[in-house]
JSON list of C-alpha atoms and ligand atoms in Angstrom, two decimals:
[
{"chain": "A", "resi": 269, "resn": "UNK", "atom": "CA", "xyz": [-98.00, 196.00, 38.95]},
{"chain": "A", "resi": 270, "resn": "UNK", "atom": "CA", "xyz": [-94.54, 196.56, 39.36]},
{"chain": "A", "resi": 271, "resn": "UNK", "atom": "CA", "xyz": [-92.18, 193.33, 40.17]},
{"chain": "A", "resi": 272, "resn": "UNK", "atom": "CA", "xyz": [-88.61, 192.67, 40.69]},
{"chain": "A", "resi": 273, "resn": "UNK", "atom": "CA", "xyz": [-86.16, 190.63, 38.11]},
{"chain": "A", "resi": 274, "resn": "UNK", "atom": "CA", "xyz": [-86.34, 187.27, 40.32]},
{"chain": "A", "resi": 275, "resn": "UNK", "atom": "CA", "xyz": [-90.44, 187.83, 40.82]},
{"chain": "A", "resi": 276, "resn": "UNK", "atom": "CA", "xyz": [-90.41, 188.28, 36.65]},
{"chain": "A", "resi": 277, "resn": "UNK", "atom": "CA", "xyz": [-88.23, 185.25, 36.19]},
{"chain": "A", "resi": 278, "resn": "UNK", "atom": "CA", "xyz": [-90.49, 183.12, 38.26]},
{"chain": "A", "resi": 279, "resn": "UNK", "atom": "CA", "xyz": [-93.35, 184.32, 36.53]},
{"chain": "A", "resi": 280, "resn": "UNK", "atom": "CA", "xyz": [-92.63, 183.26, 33.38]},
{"chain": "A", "resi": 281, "resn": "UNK", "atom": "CA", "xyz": [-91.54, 179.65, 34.31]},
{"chain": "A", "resi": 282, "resn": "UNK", "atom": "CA", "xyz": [-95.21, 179.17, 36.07]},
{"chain": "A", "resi": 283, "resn": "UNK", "atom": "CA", "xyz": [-96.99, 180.70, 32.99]},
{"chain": "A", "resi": 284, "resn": "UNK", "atom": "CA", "xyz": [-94.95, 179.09, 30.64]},
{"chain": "A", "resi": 285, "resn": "UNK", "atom": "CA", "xyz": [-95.53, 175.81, 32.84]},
{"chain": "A", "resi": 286, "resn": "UNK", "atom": "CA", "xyz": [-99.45, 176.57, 32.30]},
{"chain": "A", "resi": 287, "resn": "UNK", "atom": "CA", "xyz": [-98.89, 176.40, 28.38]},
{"chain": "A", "resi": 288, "resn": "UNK", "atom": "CA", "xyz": [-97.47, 173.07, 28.44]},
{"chain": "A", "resi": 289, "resn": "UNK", "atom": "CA", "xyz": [-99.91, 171.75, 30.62]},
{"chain": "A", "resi": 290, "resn": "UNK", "atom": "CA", "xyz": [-102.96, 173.29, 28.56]},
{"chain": "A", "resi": 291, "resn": "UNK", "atom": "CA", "xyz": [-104.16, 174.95, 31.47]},
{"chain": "A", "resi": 292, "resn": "UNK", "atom": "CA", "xyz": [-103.85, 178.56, 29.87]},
{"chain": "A", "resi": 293, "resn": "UNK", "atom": "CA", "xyz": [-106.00, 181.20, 31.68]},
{"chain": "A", "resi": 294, "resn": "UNK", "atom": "CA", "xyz": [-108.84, 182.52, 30.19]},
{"chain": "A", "resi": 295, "resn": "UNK", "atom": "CA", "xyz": [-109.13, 186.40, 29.78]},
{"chain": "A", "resi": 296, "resn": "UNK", "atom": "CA", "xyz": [-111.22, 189.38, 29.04]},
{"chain": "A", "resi": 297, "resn": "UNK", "atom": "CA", "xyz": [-109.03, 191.29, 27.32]},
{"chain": "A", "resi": 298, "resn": "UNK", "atom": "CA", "xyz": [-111.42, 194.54, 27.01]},
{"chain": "A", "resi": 299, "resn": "UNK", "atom": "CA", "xyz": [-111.31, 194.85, 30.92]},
{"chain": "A", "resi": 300, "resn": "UNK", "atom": "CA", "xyz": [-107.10, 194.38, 30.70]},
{"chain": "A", "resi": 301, "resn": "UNK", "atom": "CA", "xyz": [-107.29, 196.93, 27.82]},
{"chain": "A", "resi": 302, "resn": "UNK", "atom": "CA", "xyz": [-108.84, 199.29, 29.61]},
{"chain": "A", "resi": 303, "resn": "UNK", "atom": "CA", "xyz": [-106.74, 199.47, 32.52]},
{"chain": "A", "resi": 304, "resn": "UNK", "atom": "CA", "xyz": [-103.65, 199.63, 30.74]},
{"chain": "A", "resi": 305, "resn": "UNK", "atom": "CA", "xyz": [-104.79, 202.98, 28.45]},
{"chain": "A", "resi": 306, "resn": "UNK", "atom": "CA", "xyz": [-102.58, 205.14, 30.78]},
{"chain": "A", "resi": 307, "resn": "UNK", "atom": "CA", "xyz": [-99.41, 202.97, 31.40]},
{"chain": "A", "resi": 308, "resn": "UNK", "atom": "CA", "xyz": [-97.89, 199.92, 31.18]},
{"chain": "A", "resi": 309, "resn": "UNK", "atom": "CA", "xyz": [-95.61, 198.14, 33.33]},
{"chain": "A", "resi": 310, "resn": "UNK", "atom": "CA", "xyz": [-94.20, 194.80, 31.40]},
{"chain": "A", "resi": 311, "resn": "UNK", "atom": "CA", "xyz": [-92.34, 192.36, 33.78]},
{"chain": "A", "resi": 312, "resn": "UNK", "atom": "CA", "xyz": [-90.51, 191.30, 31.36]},
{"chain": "A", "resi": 313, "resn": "UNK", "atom": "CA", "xyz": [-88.56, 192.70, 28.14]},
{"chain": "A", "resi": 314, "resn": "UNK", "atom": "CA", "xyz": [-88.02, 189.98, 25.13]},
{"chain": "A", "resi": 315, "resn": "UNK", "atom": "CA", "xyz": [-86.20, 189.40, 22.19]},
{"chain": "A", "resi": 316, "resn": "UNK", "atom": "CA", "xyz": [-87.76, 186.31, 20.44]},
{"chain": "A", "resi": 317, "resn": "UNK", "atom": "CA", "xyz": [-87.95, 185.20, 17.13]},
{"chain": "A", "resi": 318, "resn": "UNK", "atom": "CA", "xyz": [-90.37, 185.71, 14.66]},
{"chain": "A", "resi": 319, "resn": "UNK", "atom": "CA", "xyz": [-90.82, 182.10, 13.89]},
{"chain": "A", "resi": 320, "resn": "UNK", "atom": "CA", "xyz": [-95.05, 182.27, 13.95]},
{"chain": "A", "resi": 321, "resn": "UNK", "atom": "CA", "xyz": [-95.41, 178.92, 16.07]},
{"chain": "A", "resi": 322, "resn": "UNK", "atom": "CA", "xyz": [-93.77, 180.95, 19.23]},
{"chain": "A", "resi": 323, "resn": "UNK", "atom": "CA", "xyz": [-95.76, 183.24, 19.85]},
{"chain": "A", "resi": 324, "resn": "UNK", "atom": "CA", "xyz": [-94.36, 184.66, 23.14]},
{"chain": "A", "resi": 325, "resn": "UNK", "atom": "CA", "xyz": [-97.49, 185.74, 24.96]},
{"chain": "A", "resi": 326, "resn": "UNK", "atom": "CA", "xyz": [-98.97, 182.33, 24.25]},
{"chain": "A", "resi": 327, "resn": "UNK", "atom": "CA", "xyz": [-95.97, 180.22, 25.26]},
{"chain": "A", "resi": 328, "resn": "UNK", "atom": "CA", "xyz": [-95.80, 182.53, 28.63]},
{"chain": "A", "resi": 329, "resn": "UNK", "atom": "CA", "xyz": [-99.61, 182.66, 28.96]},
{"chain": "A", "resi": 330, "resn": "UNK", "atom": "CA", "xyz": [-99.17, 186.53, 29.74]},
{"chain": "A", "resi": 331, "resn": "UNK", "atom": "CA", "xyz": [-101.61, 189.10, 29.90]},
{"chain": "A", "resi": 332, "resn": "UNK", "atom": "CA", "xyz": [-101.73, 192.34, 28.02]},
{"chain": "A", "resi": 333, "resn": "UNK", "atom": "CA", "xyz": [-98.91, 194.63, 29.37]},
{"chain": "A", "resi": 334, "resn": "UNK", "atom": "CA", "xyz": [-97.50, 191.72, 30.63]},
{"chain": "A", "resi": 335, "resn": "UNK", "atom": "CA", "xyz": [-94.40, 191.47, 27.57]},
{"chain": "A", "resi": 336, "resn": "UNK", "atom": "CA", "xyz": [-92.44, 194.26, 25.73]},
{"chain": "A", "resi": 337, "resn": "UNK", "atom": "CA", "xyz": [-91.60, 191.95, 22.93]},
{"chain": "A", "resi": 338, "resn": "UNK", "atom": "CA", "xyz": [-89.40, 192.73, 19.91]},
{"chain": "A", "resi": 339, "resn": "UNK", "atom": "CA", "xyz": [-89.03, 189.96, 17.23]},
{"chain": "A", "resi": 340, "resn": "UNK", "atom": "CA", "xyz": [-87.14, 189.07, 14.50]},
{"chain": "A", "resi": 341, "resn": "UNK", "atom": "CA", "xyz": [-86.29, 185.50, 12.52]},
{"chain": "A", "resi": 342, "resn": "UNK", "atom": "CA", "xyz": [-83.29, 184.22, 14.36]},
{"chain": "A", "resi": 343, "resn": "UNK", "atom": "CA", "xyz": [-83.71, 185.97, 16.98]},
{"chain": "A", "resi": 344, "resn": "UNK", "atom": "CA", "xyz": [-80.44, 188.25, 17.05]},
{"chain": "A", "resi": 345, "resn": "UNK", "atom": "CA", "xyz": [-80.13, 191.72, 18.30]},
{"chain": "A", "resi": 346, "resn": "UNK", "atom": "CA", "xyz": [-79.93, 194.05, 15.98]},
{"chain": "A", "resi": 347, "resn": "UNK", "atom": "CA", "xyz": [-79.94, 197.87, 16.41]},
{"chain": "A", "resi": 348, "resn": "UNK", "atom": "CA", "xyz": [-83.56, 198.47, 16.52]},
{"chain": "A", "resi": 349, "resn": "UNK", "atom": "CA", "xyz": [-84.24, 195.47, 18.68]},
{"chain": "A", "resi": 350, "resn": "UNK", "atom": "CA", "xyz": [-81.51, 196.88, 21.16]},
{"chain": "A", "resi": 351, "resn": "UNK", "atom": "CA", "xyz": [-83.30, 200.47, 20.92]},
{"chain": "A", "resi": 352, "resn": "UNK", "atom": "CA", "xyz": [-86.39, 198.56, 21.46]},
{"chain": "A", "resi": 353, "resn": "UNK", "atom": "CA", "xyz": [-84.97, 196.56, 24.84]},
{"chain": "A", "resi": 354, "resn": "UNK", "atom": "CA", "xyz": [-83.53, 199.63, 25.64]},
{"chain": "A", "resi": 355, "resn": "UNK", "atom": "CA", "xyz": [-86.70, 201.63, 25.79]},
{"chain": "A", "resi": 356, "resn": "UNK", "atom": "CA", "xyz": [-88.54, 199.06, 27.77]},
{"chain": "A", "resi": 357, "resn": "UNK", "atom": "CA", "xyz": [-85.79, 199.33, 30.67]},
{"chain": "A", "resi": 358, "resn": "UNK", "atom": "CA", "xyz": [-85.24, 203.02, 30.50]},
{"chain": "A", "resi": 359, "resn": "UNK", "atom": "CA", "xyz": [-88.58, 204.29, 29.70]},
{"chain": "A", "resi": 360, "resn": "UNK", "atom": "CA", "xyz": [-90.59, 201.38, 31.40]},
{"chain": "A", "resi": 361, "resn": "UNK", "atom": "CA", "xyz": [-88.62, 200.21, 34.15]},
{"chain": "A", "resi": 362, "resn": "UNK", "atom": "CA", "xyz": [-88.96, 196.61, 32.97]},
{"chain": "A", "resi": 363, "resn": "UNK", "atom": "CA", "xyz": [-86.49, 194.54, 35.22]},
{"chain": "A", "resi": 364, "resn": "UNK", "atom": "CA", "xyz": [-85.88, 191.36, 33.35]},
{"chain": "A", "resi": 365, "resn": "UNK", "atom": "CA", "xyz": [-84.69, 190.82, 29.62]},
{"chain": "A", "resi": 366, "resn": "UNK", "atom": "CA", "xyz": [-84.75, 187.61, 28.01]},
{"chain": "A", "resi": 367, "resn": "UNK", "atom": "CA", "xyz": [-83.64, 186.21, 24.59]},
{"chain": "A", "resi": 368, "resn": "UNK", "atom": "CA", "xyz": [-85.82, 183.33, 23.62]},
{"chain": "A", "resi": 369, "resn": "UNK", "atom": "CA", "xyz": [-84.98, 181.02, 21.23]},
{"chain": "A", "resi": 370, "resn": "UNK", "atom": "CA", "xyz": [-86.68, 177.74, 19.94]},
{"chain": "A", "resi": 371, "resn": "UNK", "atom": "CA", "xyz": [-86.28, 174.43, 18.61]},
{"chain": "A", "resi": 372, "resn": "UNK", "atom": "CA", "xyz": [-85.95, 174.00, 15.11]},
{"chain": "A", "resi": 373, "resn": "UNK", "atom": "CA", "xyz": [-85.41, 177.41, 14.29]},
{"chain": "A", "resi": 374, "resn": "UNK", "atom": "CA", "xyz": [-85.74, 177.82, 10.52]},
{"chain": "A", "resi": 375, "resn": "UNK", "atom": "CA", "xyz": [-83.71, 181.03, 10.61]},
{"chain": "A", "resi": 376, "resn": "UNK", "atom": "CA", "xyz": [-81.04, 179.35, 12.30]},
{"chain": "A", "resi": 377, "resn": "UNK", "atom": "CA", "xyz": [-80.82, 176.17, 10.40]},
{"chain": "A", "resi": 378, "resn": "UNK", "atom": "CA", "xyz": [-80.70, 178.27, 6.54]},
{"chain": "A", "resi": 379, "resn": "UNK", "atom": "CA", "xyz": [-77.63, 179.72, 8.94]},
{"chain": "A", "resi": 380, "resn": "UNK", "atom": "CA", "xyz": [-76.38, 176.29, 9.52]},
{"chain": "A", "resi": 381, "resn": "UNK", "atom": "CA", "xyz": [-76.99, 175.03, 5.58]},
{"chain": "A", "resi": 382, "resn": "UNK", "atom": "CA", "xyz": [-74.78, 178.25, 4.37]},
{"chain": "A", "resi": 383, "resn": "UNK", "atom": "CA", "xyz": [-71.89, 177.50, 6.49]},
{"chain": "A", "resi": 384, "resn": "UNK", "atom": "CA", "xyz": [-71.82, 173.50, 6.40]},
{"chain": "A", "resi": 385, "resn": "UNK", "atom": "CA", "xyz": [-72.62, 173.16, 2.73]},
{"chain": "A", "resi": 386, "resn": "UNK", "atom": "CA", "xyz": [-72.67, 176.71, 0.92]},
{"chain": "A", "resi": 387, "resn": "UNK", "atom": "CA", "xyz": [-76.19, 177.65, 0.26]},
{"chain": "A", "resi": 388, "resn": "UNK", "atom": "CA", "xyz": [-76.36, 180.88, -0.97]},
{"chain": "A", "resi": 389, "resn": "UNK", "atom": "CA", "xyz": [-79.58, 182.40, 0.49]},
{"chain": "A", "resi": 390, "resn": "UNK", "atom": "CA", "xyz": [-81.86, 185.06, -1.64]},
{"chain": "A", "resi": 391, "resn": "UNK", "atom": "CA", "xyz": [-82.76, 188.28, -1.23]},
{"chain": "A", "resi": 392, "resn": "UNK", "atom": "CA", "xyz": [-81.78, 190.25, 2.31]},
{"chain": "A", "resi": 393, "resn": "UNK", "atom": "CA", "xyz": [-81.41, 186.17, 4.07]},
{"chain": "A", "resi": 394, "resn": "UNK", "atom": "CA", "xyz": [-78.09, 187.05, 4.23]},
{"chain": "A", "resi": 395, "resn": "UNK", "atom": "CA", "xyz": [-78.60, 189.20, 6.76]},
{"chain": "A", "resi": 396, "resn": "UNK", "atom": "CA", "xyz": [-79.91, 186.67, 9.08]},
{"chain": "A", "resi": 397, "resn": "UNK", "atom": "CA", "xyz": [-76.82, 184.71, 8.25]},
{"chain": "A", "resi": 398, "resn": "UNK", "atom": "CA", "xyz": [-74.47, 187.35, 8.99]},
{"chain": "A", "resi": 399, "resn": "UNK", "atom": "CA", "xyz": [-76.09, 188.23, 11.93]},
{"chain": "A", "resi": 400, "resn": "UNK", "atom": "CA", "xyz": [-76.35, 184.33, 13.44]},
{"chain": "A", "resi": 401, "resn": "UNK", "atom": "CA", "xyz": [-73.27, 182.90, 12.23]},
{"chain": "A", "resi": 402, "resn": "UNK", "atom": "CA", "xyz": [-71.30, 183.52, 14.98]},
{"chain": "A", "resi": 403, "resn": "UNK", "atom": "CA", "xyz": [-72.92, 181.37, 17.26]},
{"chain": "A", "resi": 404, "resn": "UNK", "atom": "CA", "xyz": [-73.78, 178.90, 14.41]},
{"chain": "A", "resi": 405, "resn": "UNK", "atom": "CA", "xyz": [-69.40, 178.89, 14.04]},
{"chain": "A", "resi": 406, "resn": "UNK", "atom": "CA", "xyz": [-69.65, 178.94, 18.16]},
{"chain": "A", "resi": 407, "resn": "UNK", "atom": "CA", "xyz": [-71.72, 175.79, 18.00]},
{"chain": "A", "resi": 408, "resn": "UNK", "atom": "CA", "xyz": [-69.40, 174.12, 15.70]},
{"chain": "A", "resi": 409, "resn": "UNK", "atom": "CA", "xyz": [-66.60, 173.97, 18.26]},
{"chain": "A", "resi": 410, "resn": "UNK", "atom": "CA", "xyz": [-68.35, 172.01, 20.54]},
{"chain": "A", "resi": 411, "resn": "UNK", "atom": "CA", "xyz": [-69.87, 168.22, 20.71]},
{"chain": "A", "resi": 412, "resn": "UNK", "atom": "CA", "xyz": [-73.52, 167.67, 19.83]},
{"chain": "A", "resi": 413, "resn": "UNK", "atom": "CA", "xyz": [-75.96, 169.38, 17.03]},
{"chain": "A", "resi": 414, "resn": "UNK", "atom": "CA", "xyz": [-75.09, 172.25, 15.51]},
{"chain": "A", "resi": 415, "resn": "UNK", "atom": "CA", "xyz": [-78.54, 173.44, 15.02]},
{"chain": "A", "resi": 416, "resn": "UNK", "atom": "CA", "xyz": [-79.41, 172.90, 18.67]},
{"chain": "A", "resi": 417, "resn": "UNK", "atom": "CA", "xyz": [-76.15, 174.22, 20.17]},
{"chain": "A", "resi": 418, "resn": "UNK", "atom": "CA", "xyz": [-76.37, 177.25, 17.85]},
{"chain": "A", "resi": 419, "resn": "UNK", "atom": "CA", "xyz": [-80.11, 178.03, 18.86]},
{"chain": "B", "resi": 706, "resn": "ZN", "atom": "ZN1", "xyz": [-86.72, 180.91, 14.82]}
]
C-alpha cells in the first residue's frame, strides 16, 4: 500500500514504539511473501548500519516490503548505498529516506580512537574512517561526547 512521507514517518515511530515496549506483532510471513511476488511498495528507504544488534526491520517491527534497507558499518553513504536509495525512490516510489544511526556504534568509535589518539586501523577499516571522520571532526567542535555527537 502506497503512503505519503508524513504517513511513513509516523509509521515508523509507532512500530518502533512497539519494539521498545515488547509488543512486536506476530506474522506469517509465507502469506506476506506471497503477496509481495509481483511488487513491492516500501514506505520507507534506509541507510543503517550494519552493526548486527540493529537490525532495522526488528527495531521498526516492519513487515516484509515494508523497508528498502541498505547497510553498511558506520552507516555512511557511499556510492552503492546512494545507487541503492536512489533506486528505491526512482524505481519504487518510496517517499521517505532515513539514515539511522545507533548508540555505541563500533564503527564510529574505531573512527573516534584514530583521530583522538592515532590508532591505525587494519585492513580496508580505513575506509570507514575516511568515510566517518568528518562528522567524527564535526562532533569535536561542539560540547558533549564525541562518540554520541558524531553518531
Ligand atoms: Zn554502527
Amino acid at each position: 500500500m502506497k503512503v505519503d512521507t508524513d504517513e511513513g514517518l509516523r509509521r515508523l515511530i509507532e512500530e518502533n514504539g512497539r519494539f521498545v515496549k515488547g509488543l512486536t506483532k506476530r506474522r506469517d510471513l509465507s502469506v506476506r511473501r506471497m503477496a509481495l511476488v509481483e511488487a513491492q511498495f516500501s514506505f520507507a528507504a534506509l541507510l543503517a548500519c550494519a552493526d548486527s544488534r540493529v537490525a532495522s526491520e526488528y527495531v521498526f517491527d516492519a513487515d516484509l516490503g515494508d523497508l528498502f534497507i541498505t547497510r553498511i558499518a558506520g552507516n555512511y553513504l557511499s556510492q552503492d548505498d546512494l545507487a541503492t536509495l536512489e533506486y528505491a525512490v526512482h524505481e519504487l516510489g518510496t517517499p521517505l529516506l532515513m539514515v539511522l544511526g545507533h548508540t555505541s556504534c563500533g564503527a564510529v568509535k574505531a573512527t573516534v580512537q584514530v583521530v583522538e589518539q592515532g590508532v591505525q586501523l587494519p585492513g580496508h577499516l580505513g575506509i570507514i574512517a575516511d568515510a566517518t571522520m568528518p562528522a567524527v571532526q564535526a562532533a569535536k567542535m561542539r560540547t558533549g561526547d564525541v562518540l554520541t555527537t558524531a553518531i
